[in-house]
């Protein structure tokens, strides 16, 4: 498992928005400037977060983006599952993967399943609130 730029940027932006939350919408331009991320790329990341209900967006004057839920309710696991193709440690455990013909003889499957569980529990146990130290 290797977390992509998309996943890392999504987390950085959510932390930034939580730290700069003033109850209003934060302009994309300001967030992009603070984080050193291109506006165009950041917009594609934010679209995923809006569709999932983590952020809300508003167009026009006074518009931008803001958190749709408290930072303590948004887990790192949820964000990474939205932005990454998979968090599975091996390809046979990826969502939608065809069953492995060797599963019955596989001596390592239980180990991979255990690692997958540890990864999920760990990432689902950390929130954006934890990362900013506010919750």
Short mmCIF file of C-alpha atoms in Angstrom, two decimals:
data_model
loop_
_atom_site.label_atom_id
_atom_site.label_comp_id
_atom_site.label_asym_id
_atom_site.label_seq_id
_atom_site.Cartn_x
_atom_site.Cartn_y
_atom_site.Cartn_z
CA UNK A 1 0.00 0.00 0.00
CA UNK A 2 1.37 3.35 -1.05
CA UNK A 3 -0.72 6.46 -0.36
CA UNK A 4 -0.87 8.71 -3.41
CA UNK A 5 -0.50 12.46 -3.63
CA UNK A 6 -4.28 12.65 -3.95
CA UNK A 7 -4.80 10.98 -0.57
CA UNK A 8 -2.10 13.01 1.16
CA UNK A 9 -3.43 16.28 -0.28
CA UNK A 10 -6.98 15.41 0.79
CA UNK A 11 -5.80 14.99 4.37
CA UNK A 12 -3.71 18.18 4.27
CA UNK A 13 -6.65 20.18 2.96
CA UNK A 14 -9.08 18.81 5.54
CA UNK A 15 -6.64 19.65 8.33
CA UNK A 16 -6.17 23.14 6.86
CA UNK A 17 -9.93 23.69 6.67
CA UNK A 18 -10.43 22.49 10.23
CA UNK A 19 -7.68 24.81 11.49
CA UNK A 20 -9.04 27.81 9.58
CA UNK A 21 -12.72 27.15 10.18
CA UNK A 22 -14.50 30.42 10.91
CA UNK A 23 -18.00 29.13 10.20
CA UNK A 24 -17.96 30.36 6.60
CA UNK A 25 -16.70 29.05 3.31
CA UNK A 26 -12.97 29.01 2.62
CA UNK A 27 -11.94 30.06 -0.89
CA UNK A 28 -10.16 27.36 -2.86
CA UNK A 29 -7.49 29.88 -3.81
CA UNK A 30 -6.55 30.52 -0.16
CA UNK A 31 -6.38 26.85 0.77
CA UNK A 32 -4.31 26.06 -2.33
CA UNK A 33 -1.89 28.90 -1.54
CA UNK A 34 -1.44 27.86 2.10
CA UNK A 35 -0.83 24.25 1.11
CA UNK A 36 1.27 24.88 -2.00
CA UNK A 37 -1.09 22.82 -4.18
CA UNK A 38 -2.25 23.81 -7.66
CA UNK A 39 -5.84 25.06 -7.66
CA UNK A 40 -6.77 22.85 -10.60
CA UNK A 41 -5.51 19.67 -8.93
CA UNK A 42 -6.98 20.66 -5.58
CA UNK A 43 -10.37 21.20 -7.18
CA UNK A 44 -10.41 17.59 -8.43
CA UNK A 45 -9.60 16.33 -4.92
CA UNK A 46 -12.29 18.51 -3.34
CA UNK A 47 -14.96 17.28 -5.76
CA UNK A 48 -14.55 13.77 -4.36
CA UNK A 49 -14.86 15.09 -0.80
CA UNK A 50 -17.98 17.10 -1.67
CA UNK A 51 -19.67 14.13 -3.37
CA UNK A 52 -19.02 12.00 -0.31
CA UNK A 53 -20.50 14.56 2.10
CA UNK A 54 -17.24 15.41 3.90
CA UNK A 55 -17.23 18.96 2.46
CA UNK A 56 -19.87 21.33 1.17
CA UNK A 57 -19.19 23.82 -1.58
CA UNK A 58 -20.76 27.07 -2.65
CA UNK A 59 -20.12 28.99 -5.87
CA UNK A 60 -19.95 32.72 -6.34
CA UNK A 61 -19.04 35.62 -4.10
CA UNK A 62 -18.38 34.46 -0.55
CA UNK A 63 -18.21 30.90 -1.80
CA UNK A 64 -15.66 28.19 -1.35
CA UNK A 65 -15.61 25.02 0.71
CA UNK A 66 -16.17 24.06 4.32
CA UNK A 67 -16.34 20.93 6.42
CA UNK A 68 -19.76 19.28 6.36
CA UNK A 69 -19.09 17.38 9.57
CA UNK A 70 -17.11 18.01 12.72
CA UNK A 71 -13.39 17.15 12.44
CA UNK A 72 -13.85 14.49 15.11
CA UNK A 73 -16.29 12.59 12.90
CA UNK A 74 -14.14 12.44 9.77
CA UNK A 75 -11.72 9.50 9.88
CA UNK A 76 -8.48 9.18 7.96
CA UNK A 77 -9.66 5.75 6.82
CA UNK A 78 -12.78 7.19 5.22
CA UNK A 79 -10.80 9.89 3.40
CA UNK A 80 -8.19 7.47 2.10
CA UNK A 81 -10.80 4.96 0.92
CA UNK A 82 -12.35 7.78 -1.13
CA UNK A 83 -9.10 8.99 -2.66
CA UNK A 84 -7.12 5.77 -3.11
CA UNK A 85 -7.91 2.86 -5.37
CA UNK A 86 -7.34 0.45 -2.52
CA UNK A 87 -5.85 0.15 0.94
CA UNK A 88 -5.52 -3.63 0.61
CA UNK A 89 -2.05 -5.01 1.36
CA UNK A 90 -2.24 -7.53 -1.54
CA UNK A 91 -4.14 -7.49 -4.83
CA UNK A 92 -6.32 -10.52 -4.05
CA UNK A 93 -7.92 -8.54 -1.20
CA UNK A 94 -8.79 -5.44 -3.22
CA UNK A 95 -12.50 -4.62 -3.45
CA UNK A 96 -14.02 -6.38 -6.45
CA UNK A 97 -10.99 -8.63 -6.97
CA UNK A 98 -11.67 -11.97 -8.58
CA UNK A 99 -11.29 -14.82 -6.15
CA UNK A 100 -7.82 -16.29 -6.06
CA UNK A 101 -7.76 -19.90 -7.26
CA UNK A 102 -5.11 -20.65 -4.62
CA UNK A 103 -7.08 -19.37 -1.61
CA UNK A 104 -7.71 -22.89 -0.28
CA UNK A 105 -3.96 -23.68 -0.30
CA UNK A 106 -2.70 -20.19 0.55
CA UNK A 107 -0.61 -20.26 3.70
CA UNK A 108 -0.38 -16.47 3.86
CA UNK A 109 -4.02 -15.39 3.42
CA UNK A 110 -4.72 -15.20 7.15
CA UNK A 111 -1.65 -13.00 7.62
CA UNK A 112 -2.79 -10.62 4.84
CA UNK A 113 -6.31 -10.53 6.25
CA UNK A 114 -4.87 -9.68 9.67
CA UNK A 115 -2.73 -6.89 8.21
CA UNK A 116 -5.73 -5.51 6.32
CA UNK A 117 -7.72 -5.47 9.57
CA UNK A 118 -4.91 -3.70 11.45
CA UNK A 119 -4.58 -1.06 8.73
CA UNK A 120 -8.34 -0.43 8.64
CA UNK A 121 -8.73 -0.27 12.41
CA UNK A 122 -5.74 2.04 12.75
CA UNK A 123 -6.82 4.48 10.03
CA UNK A 124 -10.46 4.39 11.16
CA UNK A 125 -9.33 5.23 14.68
CA UNK A 126 -7.74 8.56 13.69
CA UNK A 127 -9.84 11.61 12.87
CA UNK A 128 -9.06 14.99 11.37
CA UNK A 129 -9.75 16.33 14.86
CA UNK A 130 -7.01 14.10 16.25
CA UNK A 131 -4.57 15.39 13.64
CA UNK A 132 -5.18 19.02 14.55
CA UNK A 133 -5.13 18.17 18.24
CA UNK A 134 -8.48 19.86 18.78
CA UNK A 135 -10.67 16.87 19.57
#
